[in-house]
Every structure is written in structure tokens, then in C-alpha cells.
Coordinates of C-alpha atoms in Angstrom, one line a residue:
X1 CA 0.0 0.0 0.0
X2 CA 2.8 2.2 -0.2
X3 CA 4.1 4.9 -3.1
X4 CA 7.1 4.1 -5.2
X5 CA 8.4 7.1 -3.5
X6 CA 7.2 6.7 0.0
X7 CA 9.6 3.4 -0.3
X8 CA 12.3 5.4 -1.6
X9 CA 12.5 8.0 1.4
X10 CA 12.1 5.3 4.0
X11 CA 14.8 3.3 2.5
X12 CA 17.2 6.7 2.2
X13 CA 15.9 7.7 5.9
X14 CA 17.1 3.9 7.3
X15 CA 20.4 4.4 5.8
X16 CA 21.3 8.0 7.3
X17 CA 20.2 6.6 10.5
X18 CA 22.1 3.2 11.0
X19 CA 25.6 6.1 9.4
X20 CA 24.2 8.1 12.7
X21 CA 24.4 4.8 14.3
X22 CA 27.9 3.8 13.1
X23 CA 29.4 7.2 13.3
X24 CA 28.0 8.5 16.6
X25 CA 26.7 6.2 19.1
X26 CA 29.4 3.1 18.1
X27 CA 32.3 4.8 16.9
X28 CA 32.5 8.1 19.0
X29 CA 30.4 7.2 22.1
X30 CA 30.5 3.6 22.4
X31 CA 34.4 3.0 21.4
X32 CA 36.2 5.3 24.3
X33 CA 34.8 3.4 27.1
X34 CA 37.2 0.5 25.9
X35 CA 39.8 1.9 24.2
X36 CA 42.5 4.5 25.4
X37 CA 43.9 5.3 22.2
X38 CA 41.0 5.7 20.1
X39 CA 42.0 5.8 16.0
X40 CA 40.0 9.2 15.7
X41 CA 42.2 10.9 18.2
X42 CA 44.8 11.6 15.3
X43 CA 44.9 13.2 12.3
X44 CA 43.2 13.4 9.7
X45 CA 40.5 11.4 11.3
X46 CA 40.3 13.5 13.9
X47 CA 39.1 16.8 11.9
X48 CA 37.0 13.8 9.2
X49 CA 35.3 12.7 12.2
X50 CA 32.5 15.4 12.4
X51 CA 32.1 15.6 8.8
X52 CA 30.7 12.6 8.7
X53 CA 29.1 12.8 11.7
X54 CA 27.3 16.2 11.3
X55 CA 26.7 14.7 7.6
X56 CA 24.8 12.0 8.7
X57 CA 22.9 13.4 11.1
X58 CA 21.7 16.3 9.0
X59 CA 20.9 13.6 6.4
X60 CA 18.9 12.4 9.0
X61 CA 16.7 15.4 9.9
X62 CA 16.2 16.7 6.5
X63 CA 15.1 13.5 4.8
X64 CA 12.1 13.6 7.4
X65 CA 11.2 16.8 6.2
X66 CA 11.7 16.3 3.0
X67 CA 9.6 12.9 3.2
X68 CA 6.7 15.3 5.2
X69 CA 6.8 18.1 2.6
X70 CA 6.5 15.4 -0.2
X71 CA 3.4 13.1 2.2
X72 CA 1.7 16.7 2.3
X73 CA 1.4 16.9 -1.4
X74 CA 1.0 13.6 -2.8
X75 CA -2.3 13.1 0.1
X76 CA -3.7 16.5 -1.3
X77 CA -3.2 15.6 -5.2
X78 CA -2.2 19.3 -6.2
X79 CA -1.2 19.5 -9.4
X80 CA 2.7 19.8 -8.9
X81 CA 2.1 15.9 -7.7
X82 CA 3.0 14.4 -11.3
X83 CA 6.4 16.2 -10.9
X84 CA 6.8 16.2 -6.9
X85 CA 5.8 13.1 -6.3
X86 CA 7.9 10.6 -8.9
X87 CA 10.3 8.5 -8.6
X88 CA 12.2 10.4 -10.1
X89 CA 12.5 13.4 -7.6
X90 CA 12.6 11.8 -4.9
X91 CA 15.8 10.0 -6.2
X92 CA 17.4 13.3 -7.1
X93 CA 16.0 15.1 -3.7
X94 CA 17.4 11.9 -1.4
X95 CA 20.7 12.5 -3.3
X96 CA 20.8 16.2 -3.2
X97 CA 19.9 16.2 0.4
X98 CA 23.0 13.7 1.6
X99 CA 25.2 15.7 -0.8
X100 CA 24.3 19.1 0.5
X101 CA 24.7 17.6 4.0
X102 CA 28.0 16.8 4.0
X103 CA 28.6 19.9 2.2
X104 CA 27.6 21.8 5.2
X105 CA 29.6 19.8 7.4
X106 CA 32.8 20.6 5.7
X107 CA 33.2 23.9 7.6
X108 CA 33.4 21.3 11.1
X109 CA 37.1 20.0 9.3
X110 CA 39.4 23.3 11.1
X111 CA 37.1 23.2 14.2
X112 CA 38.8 20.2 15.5
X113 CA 42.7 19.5 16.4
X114 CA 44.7 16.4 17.3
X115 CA 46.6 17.4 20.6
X116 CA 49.3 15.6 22.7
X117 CA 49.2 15.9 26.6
X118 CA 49.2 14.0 29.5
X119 CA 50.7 11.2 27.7
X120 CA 47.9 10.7 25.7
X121 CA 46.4 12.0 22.4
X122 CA 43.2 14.1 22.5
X123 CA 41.1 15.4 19.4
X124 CA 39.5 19.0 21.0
X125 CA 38.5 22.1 19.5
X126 CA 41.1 23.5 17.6
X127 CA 43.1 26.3 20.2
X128 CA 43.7 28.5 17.3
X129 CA 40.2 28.6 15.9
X130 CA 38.6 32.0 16.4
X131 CA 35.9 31.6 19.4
X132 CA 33.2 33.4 16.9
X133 CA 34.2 30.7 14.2
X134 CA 33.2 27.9 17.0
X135 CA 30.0 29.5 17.7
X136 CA 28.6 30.4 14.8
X137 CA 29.2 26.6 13.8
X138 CA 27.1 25.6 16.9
X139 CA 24.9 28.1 16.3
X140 CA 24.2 26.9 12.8
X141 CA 24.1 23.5 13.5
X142 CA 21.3 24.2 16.3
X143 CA 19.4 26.3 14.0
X144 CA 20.1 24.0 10.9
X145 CA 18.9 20.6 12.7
X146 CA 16.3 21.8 15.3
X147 CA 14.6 25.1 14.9
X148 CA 14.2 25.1 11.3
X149 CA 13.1 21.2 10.9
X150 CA 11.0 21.8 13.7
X151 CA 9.2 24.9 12.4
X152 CA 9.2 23.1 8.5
X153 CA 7.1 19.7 10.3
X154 CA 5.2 21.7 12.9
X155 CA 3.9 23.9 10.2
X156 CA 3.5 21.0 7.5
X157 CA 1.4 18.6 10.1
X158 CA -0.6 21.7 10.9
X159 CA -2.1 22.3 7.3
X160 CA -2.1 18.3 6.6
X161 CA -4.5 17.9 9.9
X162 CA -6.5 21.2 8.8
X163 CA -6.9 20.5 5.6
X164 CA -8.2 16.7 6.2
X165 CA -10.4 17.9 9.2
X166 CA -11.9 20.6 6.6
X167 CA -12.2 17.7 3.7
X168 CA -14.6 15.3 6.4
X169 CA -16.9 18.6 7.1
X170 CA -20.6 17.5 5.7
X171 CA -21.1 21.0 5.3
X172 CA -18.3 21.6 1.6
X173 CA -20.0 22.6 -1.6
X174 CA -21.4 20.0 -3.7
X175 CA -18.8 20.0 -5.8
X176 CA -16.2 18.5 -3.7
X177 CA -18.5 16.1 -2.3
X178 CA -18.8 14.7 -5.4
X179 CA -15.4 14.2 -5.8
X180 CA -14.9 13.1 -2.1
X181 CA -17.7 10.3 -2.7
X182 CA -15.8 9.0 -6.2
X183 CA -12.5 8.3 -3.6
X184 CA -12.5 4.4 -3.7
X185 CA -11.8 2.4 -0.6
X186 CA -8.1 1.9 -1.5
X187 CA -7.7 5.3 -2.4
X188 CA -8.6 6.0 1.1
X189 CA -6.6 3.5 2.8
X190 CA -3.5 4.7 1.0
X191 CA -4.5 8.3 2.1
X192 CA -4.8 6.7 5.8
X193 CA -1.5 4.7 6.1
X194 CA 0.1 7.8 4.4
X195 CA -1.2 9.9 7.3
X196 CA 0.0 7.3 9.5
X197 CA 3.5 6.9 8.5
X198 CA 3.3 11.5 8.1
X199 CA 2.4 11.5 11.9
X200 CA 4.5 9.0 13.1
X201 CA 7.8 10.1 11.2
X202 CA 7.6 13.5 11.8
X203 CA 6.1 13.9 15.6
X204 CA 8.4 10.8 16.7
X205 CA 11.6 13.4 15.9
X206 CA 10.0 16.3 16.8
X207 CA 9.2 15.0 20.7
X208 CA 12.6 13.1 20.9
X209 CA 14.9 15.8 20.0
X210 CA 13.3 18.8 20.9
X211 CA 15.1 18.0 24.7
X212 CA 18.4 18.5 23.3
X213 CA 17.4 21.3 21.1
X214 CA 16.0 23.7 24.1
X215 CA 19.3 22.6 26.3
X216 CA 21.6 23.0 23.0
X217 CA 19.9 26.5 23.1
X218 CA 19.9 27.2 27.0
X219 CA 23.5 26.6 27.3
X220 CA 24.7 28.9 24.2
X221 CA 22.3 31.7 25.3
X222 CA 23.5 31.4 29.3
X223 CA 26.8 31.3 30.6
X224 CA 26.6 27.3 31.0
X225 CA 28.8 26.9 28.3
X226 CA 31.4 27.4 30.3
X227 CA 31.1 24.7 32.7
X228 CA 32.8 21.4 32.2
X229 CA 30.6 19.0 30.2
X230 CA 31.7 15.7 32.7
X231 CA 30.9 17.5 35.7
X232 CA 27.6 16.1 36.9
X233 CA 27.2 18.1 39.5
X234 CA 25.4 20.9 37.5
X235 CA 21.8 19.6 36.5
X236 CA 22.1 20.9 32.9
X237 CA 24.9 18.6 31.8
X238 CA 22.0 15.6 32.9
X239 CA 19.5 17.1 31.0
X240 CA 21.7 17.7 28.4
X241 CA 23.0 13.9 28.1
X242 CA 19.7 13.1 28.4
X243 CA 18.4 14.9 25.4
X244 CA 21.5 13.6 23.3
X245 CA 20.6 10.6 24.1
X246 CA 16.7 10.4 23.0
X247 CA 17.6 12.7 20.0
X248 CA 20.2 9.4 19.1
X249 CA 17.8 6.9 19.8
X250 CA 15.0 8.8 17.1
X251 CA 17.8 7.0 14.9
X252 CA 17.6 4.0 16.8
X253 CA 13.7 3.4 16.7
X254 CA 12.7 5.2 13.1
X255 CA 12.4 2.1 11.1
X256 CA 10.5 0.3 13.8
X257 CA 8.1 3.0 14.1
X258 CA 7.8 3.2 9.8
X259 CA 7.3 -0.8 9.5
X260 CA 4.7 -1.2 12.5
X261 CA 2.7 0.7 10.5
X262 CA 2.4 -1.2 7.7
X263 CA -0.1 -4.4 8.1
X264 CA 1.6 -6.7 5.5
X265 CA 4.8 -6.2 7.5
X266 CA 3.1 -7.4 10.5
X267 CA 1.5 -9.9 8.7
X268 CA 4.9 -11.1 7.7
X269 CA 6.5 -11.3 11.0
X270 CA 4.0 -12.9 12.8
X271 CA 4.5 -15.4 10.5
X272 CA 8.3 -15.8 10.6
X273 CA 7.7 -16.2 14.6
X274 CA 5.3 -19.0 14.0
X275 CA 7.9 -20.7 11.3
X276 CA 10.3 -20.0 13.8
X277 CA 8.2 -21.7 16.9
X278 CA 7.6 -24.9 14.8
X279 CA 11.3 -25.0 13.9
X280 CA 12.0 -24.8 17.6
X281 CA 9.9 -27.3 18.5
X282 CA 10.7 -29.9 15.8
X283 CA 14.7 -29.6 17.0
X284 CA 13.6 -30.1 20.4

């Protein structure tokens, strides 16, 4: 029951999120609790390393807008749908949208430095990068992943819901009711599971990352910045890991959430557990 291009973003969106996966949570927050001398400490890895971690996570959060902006237009059947809507674009969009996320990452290659003290090597923002350089590359990065995502999915779910909720009023012209009436059954149940999956994509990142967005935002407007990230004493360094770690676990659950929705895929693994149960019992 899904579009040609519905499949398309949902594959694209699983693969930014298991490179978020790889990138951040296994090879930058996973690996230095069991290794000293991690290979990203030195260079070049060391200023490569938030490229493509930046990169993929920017992947990430654009592809679900993109995916909501598209889900807005192909349930309402404008006109632009025949181009919007293809196969086609959303092949070019998925690959502009990776490409252009990297690209913005670049600038995140002279923010970082491999440095050599207390007998071990460290990769730290770069001493000699201007302070303003450093913040406007949080800055951006906040306002590139967070705020402006959020407002594009808020705003796009808004006029989705509005628009459906006017389309079931029994009070539109007779015009439109005619055309509401000649929607077949499978017309409607696409237009249902593509509400389903619109909801579920975009809300699901919107409540488990706006945590780290308001702290991200708290401790660049306040003097919190300052205070050393591993001291747990201050409350905001909690609620700041905390948020990190729901905004990385959005990446963790996404195609969970997507499949769920989908009865055939249900269908499909309730049936593997039942092969899988006589299997079981047949060995035993």
C-alpha cells in the first residue's frame, strides 16, 4: 500500500540513520569506554570525524522533512504531484539532500585538532580557531537541525490535519462532495497509512529531539557553556546527556516506528515467529 516514492525515502531515511548509528553512538560514544587510544584521536581522522558525523545526522533530519513536505502533497493531489511526487524526484532530492549535508559539514574540518598531553592524544576544538568561528558553527548547526526542521514539520502537520479535518466537514459545496464520494476504498486506505506513517515520522523526531534542542539552546544563550561538560554536579549537563541521548535513539527506533505501521509487514513477522516456533519445537 505504499508509493514508489514513500519506499524510496524510508529506505534513504534507514540508511542516514544506522551512518548516525555507526558514526556517533558506536564509533564516537561507544568505542572510548574501551579503548585509550581511540584511531579518531589523530589526524586526519580527527578533523573527518564530524564531517561525517554532522553529515549524517543532518541527512537524517532533512530526509524527514523532505519525506513530510513530499506526504503533504501527494495526500492533497495538487497538481505539482505528477512532478513532486515521482520516482524520479525523490531519487534526485534523497541525493541532493545527503550531498548538501556533507557539504555543510565541511566547515566542522578546522574546528577540530589532534593534541598531545598527558601522555595521551586528545582530538579538542582547535586552540587556534577564532571563538566566533566555534559559535557560529554551533549556532548553525542548532538552527540547521532543530529550529528550522521543527518549524518546516510543525507547520506542515498543521495544514495536513486542517486541511483533512476541513475535507470530512458534511457541510463543503457540492462539488467536492462529489469528488470526495468517487474516492475508492483503496484510495482511502493509501491516504490513511500515508497519514499514518506523516504523523509517526515527523512527531516521533520532533518529541525526541526537541530536549536536546532547548538545552543546546539554553547553554549557548547562558553562561553554561562554560562549565565542564563531565561534571555532573550541575543539573544541565544531565538534561543535556539526556536529550542527546533520545535525540540518538530517534535513529535508533525510526524504522521500527515506519514498518509497524504497515499491516503486510506485521503480517509477515508474525508469520516468521510462528515458522520459527515450529522450527523450535521440531529440533527439540
Amino acid at each position: 500500500m505504499l508509493s514508489r516514492t514513500s519506499t524510496l525515502y524510508l529506505m534513504a531515511i534507514s540508511v542516514a540513520d544506522n551512518l548516525v548509528l555507526i558514526f556517533i553512538v558506536v564509533l564516537e560514544l561507544s568505542l572510548k569506554y574501551y579503548q585509550q587510544e581511540l584511531f579518531w584521536n589523530y589526524e586526519p581522522w580527527c578533523r573527518l570525524r564530524d564531517i561525517f558525523n554532522y553529515g549524517a545526522y543532518n541527512a537524517s533530519t532533512w530526509l524527514v522533512v523532505v519525506f513530510t513536505a513530499e506526504r503533504f502533497v501527494a495526500i492533497h493531489t495538487w497538481r505539482i504531484k505528477t512532478k513532486v511526487c515521482s520516482p524520479r524526484c525523490a531519487a534526485w532530492t534523497i541525493t541532493a539532500v545527503f550531498l548538501f549535508s556533507h557539504v555543510f559539514a565541511i566547515p566542522y574540518y578546522w574546528s577540530n585538532a589532534s593534541v598531545y598531553e598527558n601522555n595521551q592524544t586528545k582530538c579538542i576544538y582547535n586552540l587556534e580557531a577564532p571563538p566566533q568561528f566555534i559559535h557560529t558553527l554551533v549556532w548553525f548547526q542548532t538552527l540547521h537541525v532543530y529550529i528550522f526542521p521543527f518549524l518546516g514539520i510543525l507547520t506542515i502537520n498543521g495544514l495536513t490535519l486542517r486541511l483533512i479535518s476541513l475535507s470530512s466537514r458534511i457541510h463543503v459545496s457540492s462539488h467536492f462532495t462529489s469528488r470526495v464520494n468517487k474516492i475508492t476504498p483503496l484510495l482511502r486506505s493509501r491516504r490513511r497509512k500515508s497519514m499514518v506513517l506523516l504523523v509517526t515520522v515527523s512527531m516521533s523526531f520532533v518529541l525526541l529531539s526537541v530536549t536536546r534542542a532547548i538545552t543546546q539552546i539554553i547553554l549557548r544563550m547562558t553562561q553554561m557553556h562554560s562549565f565542564d561538560r563531565n561534571d555532573y554536579s550541575f543539573q544541565i549537563n544531565i538534561v543535556a546527556d539526556t536529550g542527546t541521548m533520545l535525540s540518538l535513539s530517534n535513529a535508533a527506533v525510526n524504522m521500527y516506528l515506519y514498518v509497524c505501521t504497515q499491516s503486510k509487514f506485521r503480517q509477515e513477522f508474525l508469520a516468521y515467529v510462528r515458522q520459527a516456533s515450529v522450527y523450535c519445537k521440531t529440533k527439540l
